[in-house]
Coordinates of C-alpha atoms and ligand atoms in Angstrom, one line a residue:
X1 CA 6.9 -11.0 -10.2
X2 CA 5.4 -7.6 -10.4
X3 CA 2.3 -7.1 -9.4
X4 CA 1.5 -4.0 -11.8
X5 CA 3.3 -3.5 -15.0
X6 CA 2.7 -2.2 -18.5
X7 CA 2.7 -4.1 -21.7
X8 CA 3.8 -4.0 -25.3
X9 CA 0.5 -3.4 -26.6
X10 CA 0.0 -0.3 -24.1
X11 CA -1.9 -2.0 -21.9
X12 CA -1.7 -1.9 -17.7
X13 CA -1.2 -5.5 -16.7
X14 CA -2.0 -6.5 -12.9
X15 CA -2.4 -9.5 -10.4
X16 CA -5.9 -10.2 -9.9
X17 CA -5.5 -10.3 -6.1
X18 CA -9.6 -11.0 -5.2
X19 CA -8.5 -14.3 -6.3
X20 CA -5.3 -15.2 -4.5
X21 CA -4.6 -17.4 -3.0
X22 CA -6.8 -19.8 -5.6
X23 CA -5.5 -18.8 -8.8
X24 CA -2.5 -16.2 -9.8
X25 CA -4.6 -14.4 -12.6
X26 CA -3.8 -11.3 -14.4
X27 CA -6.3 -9.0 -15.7
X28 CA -5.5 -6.0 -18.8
X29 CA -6.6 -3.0 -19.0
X30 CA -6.9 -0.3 -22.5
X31 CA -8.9 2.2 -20.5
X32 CA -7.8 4.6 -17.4
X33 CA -11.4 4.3 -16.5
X34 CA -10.8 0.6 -15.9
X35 CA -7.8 0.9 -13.9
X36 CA -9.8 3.5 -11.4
X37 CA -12.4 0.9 -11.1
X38 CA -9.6 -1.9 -10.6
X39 CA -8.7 0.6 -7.5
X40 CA -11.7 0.6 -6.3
X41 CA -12.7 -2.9 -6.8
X42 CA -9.2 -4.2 -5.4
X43 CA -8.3 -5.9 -8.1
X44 CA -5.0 -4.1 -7.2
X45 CA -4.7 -2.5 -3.4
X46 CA -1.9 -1.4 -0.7
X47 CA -0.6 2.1 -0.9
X48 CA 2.4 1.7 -3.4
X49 CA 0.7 -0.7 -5.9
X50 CA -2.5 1.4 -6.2
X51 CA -0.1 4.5 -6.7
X52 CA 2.0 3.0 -9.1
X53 CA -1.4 1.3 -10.8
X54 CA -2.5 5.2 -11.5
X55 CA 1.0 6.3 -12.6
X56 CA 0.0 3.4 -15.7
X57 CA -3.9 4.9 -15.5
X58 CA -2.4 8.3 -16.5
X59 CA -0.2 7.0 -19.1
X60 CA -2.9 5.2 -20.6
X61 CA -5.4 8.0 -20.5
X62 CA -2.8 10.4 -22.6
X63 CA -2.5 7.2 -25.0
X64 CA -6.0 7.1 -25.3
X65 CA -6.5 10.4 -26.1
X66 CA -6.3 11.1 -29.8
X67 CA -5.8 15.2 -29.2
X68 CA -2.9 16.4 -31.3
X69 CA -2.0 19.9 -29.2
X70 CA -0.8 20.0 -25.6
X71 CA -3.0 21.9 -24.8
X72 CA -6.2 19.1 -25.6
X73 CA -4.5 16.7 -23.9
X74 CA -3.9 18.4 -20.9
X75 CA -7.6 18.7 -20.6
X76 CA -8.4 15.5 -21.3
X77 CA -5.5 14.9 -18.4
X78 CA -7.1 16.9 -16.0
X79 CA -10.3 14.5 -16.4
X80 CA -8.6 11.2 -15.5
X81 CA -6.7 12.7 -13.1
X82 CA -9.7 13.4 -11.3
X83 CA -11.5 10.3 -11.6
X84 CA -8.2 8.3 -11.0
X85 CA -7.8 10.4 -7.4
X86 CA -11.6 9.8 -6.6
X87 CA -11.0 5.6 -6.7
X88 CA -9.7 5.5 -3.3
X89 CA -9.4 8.2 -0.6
X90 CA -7.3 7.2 1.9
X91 CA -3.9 6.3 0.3
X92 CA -1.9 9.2 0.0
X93 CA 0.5 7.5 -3.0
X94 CA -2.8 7.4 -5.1
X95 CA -2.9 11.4 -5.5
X96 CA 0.7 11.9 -4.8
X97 CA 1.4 9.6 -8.0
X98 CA -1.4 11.3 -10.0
X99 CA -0.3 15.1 -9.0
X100 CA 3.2 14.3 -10.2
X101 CA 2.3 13.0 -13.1
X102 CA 0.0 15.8 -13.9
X103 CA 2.9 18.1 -13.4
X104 CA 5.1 15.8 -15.8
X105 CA 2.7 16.5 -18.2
X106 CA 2.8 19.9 -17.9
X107 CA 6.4 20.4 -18.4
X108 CA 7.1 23.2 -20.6
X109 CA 9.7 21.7 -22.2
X110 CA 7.2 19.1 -23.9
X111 CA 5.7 21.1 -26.8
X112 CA 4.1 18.2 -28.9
X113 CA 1.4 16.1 -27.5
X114 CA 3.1 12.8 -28.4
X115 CA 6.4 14.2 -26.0
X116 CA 3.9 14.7 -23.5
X117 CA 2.6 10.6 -24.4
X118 CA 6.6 9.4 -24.1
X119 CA 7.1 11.4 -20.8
X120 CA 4.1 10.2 -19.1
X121 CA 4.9 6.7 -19.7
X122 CA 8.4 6.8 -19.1
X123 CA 8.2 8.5 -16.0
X124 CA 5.0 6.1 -15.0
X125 CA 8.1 3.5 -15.7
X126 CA 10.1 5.0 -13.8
X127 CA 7.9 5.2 -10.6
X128 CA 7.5 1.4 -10.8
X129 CA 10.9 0.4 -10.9
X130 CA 12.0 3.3 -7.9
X131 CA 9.3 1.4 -5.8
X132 CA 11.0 -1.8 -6.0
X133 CA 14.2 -0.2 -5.1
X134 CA 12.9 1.7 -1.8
X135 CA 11.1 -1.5 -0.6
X136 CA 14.7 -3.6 -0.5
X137 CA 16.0 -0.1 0.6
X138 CA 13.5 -0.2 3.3
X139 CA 13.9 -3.8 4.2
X140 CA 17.5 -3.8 4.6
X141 CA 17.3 -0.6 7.4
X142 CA 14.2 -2.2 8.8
X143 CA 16.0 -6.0 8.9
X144 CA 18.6 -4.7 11.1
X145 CA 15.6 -4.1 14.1
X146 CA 14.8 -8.3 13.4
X147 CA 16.6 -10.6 15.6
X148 CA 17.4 -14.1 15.4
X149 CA 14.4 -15.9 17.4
X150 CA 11.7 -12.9 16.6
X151 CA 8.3 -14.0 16.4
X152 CA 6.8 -10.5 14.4
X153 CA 3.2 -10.4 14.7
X154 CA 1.9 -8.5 10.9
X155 CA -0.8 -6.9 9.6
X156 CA -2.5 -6.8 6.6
X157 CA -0.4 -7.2 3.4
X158 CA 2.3 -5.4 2.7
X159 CA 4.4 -7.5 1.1
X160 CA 4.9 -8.0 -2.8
X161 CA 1.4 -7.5 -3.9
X162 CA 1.1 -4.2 -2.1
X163 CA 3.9 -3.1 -3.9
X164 CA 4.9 -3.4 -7.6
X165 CA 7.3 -6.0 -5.9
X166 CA 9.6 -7.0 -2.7
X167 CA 6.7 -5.2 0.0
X168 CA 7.4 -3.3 2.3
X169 CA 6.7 -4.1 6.4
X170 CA 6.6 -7.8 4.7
X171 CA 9.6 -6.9 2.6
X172 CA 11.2 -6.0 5.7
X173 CA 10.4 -9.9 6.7
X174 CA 11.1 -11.3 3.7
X175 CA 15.1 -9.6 4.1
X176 CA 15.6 -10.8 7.6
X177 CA 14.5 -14.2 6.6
X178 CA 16.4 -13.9 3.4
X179 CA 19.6 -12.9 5.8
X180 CA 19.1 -16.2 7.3
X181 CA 17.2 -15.2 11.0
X182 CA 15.4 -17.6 12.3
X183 CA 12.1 -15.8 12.3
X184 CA 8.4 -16.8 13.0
X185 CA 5.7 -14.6 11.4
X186 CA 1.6 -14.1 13.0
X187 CA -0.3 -12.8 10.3
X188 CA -3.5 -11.3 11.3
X189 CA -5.7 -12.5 9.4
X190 CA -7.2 -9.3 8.7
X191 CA -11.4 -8.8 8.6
X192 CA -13.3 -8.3 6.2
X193 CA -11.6 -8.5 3.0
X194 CA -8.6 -11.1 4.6
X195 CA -5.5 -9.8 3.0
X196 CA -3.7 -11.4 6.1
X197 CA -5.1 -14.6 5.4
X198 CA -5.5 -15.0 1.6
X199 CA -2.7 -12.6 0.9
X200 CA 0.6 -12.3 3.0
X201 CA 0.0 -16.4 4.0
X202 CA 0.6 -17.0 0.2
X203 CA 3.6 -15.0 0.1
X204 CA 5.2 -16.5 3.1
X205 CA 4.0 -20.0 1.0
X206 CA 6.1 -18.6 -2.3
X207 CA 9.1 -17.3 -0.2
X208 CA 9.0 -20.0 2.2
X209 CA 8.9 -17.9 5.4
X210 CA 7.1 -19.7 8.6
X211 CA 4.0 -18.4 9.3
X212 CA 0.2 -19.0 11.3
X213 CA -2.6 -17.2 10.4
X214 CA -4.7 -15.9 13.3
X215 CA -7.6 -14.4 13.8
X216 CA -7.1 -10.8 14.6
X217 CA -9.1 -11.0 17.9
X218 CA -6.1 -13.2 18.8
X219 CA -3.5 -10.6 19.0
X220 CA -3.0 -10.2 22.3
X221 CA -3.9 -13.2 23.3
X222 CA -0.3 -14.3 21.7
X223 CA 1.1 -10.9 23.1
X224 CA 0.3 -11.7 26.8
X225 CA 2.0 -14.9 26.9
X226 CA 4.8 -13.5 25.6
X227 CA 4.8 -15.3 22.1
X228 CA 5.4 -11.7 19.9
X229 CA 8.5 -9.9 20.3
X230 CA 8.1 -7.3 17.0
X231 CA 4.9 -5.7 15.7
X232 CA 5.2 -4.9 12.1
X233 CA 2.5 -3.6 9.8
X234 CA 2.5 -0.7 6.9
X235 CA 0.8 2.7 6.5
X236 CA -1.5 4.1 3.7
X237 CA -0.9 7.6 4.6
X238 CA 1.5 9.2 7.5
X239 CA 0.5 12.8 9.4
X240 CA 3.4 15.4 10.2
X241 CA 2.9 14.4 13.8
X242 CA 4.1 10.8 13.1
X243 CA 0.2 9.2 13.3
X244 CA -0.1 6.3 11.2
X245 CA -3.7 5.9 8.7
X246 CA -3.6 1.9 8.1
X247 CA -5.9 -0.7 7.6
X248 CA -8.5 -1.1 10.1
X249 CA -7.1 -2.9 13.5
X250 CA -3.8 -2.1 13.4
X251 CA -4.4 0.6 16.2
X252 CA -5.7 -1.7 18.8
X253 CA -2.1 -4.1 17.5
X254 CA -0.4 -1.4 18.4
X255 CA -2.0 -0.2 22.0
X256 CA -1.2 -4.1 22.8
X257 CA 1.8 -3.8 21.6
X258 CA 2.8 -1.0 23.7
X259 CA 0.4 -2.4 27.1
X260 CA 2.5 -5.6 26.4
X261 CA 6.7 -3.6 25.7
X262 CA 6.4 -5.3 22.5
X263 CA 8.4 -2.7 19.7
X264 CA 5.6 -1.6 17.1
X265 CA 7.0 -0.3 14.0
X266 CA 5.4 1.4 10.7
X267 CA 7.1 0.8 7.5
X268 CA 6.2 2.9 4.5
X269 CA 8.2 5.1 1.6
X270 CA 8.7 8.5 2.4
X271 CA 5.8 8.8 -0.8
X272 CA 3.0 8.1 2.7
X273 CA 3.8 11.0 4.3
X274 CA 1.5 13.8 3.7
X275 CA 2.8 16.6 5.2
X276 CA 0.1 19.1 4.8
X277 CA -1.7 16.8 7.0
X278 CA -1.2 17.7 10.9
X279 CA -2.5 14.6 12.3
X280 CA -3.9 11.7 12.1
X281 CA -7.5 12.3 12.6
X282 CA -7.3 15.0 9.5
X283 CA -6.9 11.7 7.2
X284 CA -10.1 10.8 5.3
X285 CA -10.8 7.2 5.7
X286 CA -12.4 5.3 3.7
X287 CA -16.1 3.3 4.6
X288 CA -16.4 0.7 2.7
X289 CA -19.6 -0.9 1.5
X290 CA -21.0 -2.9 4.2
X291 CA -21.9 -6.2 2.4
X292 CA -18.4 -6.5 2.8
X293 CA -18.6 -7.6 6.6
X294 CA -22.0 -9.5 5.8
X295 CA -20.7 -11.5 2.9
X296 CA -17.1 -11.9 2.7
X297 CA -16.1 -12.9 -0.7
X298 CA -19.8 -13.5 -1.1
X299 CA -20.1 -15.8 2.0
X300 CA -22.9 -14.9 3.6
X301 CA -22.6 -14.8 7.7
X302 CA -25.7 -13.1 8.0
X303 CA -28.8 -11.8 5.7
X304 CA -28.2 -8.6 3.6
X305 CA -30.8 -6.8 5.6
X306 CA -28.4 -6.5 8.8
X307 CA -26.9 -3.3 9.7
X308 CA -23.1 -3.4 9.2
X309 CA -20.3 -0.7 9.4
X310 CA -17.0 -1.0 6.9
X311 CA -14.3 1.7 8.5
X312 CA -11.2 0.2 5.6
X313 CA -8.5 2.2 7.8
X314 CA -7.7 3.7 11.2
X315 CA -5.8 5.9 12.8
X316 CA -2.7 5.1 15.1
X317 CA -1.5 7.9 17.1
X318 CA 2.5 8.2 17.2
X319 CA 3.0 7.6 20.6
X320 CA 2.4 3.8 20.2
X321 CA 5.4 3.5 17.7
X322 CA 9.0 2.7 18.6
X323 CA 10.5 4.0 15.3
X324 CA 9.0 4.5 11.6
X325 CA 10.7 3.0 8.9
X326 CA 11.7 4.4 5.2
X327 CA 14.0 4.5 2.7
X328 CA 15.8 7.0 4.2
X329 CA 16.3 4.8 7.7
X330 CA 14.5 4.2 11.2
X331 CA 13.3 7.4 12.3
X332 CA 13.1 7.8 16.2
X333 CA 10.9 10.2 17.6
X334 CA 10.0 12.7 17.7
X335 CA 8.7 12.1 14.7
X336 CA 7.2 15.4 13.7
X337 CA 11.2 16.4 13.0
X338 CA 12.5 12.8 11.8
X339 CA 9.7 12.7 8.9
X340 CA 10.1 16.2 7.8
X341 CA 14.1 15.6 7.4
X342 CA 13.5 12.4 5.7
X343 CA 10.6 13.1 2.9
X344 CA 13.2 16.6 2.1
X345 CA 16.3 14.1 2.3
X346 CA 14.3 11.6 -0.6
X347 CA 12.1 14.1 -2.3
X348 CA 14.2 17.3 -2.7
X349 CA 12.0 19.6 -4.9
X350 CA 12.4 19.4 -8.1
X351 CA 14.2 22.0 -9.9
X352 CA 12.4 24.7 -12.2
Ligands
MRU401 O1 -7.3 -1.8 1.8 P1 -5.9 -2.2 1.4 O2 -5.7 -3.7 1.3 O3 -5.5 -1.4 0.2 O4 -5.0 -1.7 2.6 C1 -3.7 -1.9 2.6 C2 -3.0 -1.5 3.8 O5 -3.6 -1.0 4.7 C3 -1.5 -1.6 3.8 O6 -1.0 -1.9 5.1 C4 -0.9 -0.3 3.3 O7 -1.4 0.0 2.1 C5 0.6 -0.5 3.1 S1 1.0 -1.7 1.9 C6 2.6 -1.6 1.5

């Protein structure tokens, strides 16, 4: 299944994930405007899925606009490219898939606007399909640190729906299960917006993987009694230095981790990193809207009037991280070095 995927009648096709694990919806979408709110709404969310999600937003914006010259559609380009970028800040693949599709667009070589249409989409195509194929890529380096017996505590959700498919630190799960290791997974379950609970439980339901949910103030609770022997969870955007930006809680997972000698490991494409970015506490992160933390899915635990704070990510400094994982294998530190090799080993610049 993918979770983000384009249609014959030009249209961006995604899960509806605010309402898994009740119903597997889709929603469709004829307007890039749409898809940015999507972003923002979380109709679609994890890094790779919301990048891929505005690849399709900027193939349906150059659909959309009617311009016959380059050079109109380029402007009208420029427009959705900001307003695509603005949906969420934090995710470095939202930008990173935006910029490079601005500068598919821009290609000299395209000299009518409809070129410009066919490059934009193939190439958003493209980026979909090389996403599926670094998440098993991924998962198969990041398998080999899963032994028989594990019991991998996990954050978030990073698996399928993260991802246009396979995930990525729950891809590398899914491959070590799918290899035949007797695993056990904890999934935190992941305050407020529960993607541990409503999300990665109902892929460990499809793919048959045993799981518990827990609440996240639990974590070291199981560490300390020795129940957790991996500590697994994903990244939204990556510093030079090696610190992790990921959803909010996985740094105190990963100072456990590390106060308990339990392994912590990041697992993201090499499409994370941002290496403009020094460290971690450079990243913008994202404050969500508190009403978020009041009302849950509209569940109200306490009356709108009281005060709340919404941080969506947080920062984990390298130090607390036994290796990172990519496509390109398990970097060790230090990481500064590993990561700078591995996004010119998968991204070489592209030729003029
Ligand atoms: O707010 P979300 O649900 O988009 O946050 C998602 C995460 O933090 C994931 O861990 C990250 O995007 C990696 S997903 C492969």
């Amino acid at each position: 299944m993918r979770t983000v995927e384009w249609t014959d009648q030009n249209r961006v096709r995604m899960v509806d994930q605010r309402r898994i694990p009740w119903t597997l919806a889709h929603v469709e979408y004829d307007d890039y405007r749409d898809v940015a709110l999507a972003i923002s709404d979380m109709v679609v969310r994890g890094a790779p899925a919301i990048g891929v999600s505005a690849a399709f937003g900027m193939a349906l914006a150059g659909i959309q606009c009617t311009a016959l010259d380059v050079g109109s559609l380029l402007e009208y380009l420029e427009v959705a490219a900001v307003i695509l970028k603005k949906a969420r800040p934090t995710a470095v693949n939202l930008a990173w898939a935006v910029d490079h599709m601005m500068d598919v667009a821009r290609d000299e070589r395209l000299d009518r606007a409809g070129d410009v249409r066919e490059a934009l989409l193939a190439e958003a195509e493209r980026m979909a399909d090389a996403d599926v194929a670094i998440n098993k890529q991924m998962a198969a380096y990041g398998a080999a640190l899963i032994h028989d017996g594990d019991t991998i505590l996990h954050h978030c959700n990073t698996g399928m729906l993260a991802t246009v498919d396979y995930g990525t630190a729950l891809g590398v799960i899914r491959m070590a299960h799918e290899q035949g290791k007797k695993i056990h997974v904890l999934l935190d379950e992941t305050r407020p917006r529960l993607q541990g609970s409503r999300l990665s439980a109902w892929e460990c339901e499809q793919l048959g993987i045993p799981y518990d949910i827990i609440p996240d103030t639990a974590a070291g609770y199981y560490m300390r009694r020795g129940e957790v022997t991996r500590v697994l969870f994903g990244a939204d955007r990556v510093a030079a230095n090696g610190d992790v930006v990921n959803k909010i809680g996985s740094y105190q997972i990963a100072v456990l981790a590390k106060e308990n000698q339990i392994p912590c490991y990041s697992v993201f494409p090499t499409s994370t990193v941002d290496l403009a970015i020094p460290t971690g506490d450079k990243i913008p992160i994202e404050e969500r809207d508190p009403a978020e933390v009041r009302a849950p899915y509209g569940c109200a635990i306490v009356p709108d009037h009281y005060h709340a704070r919404n941080p969506a990510f947080d920062v984990t400094p390298h130090v607390y991280f036994s290796g990172l994982v990519t496509e390109v294998g398990v970097l060790p530190p230090p990481f500064a070095d590993s990561l700078a090799a591995a996004v010119r080993h998968a991204q070489p610049p592209v030729e003029a």
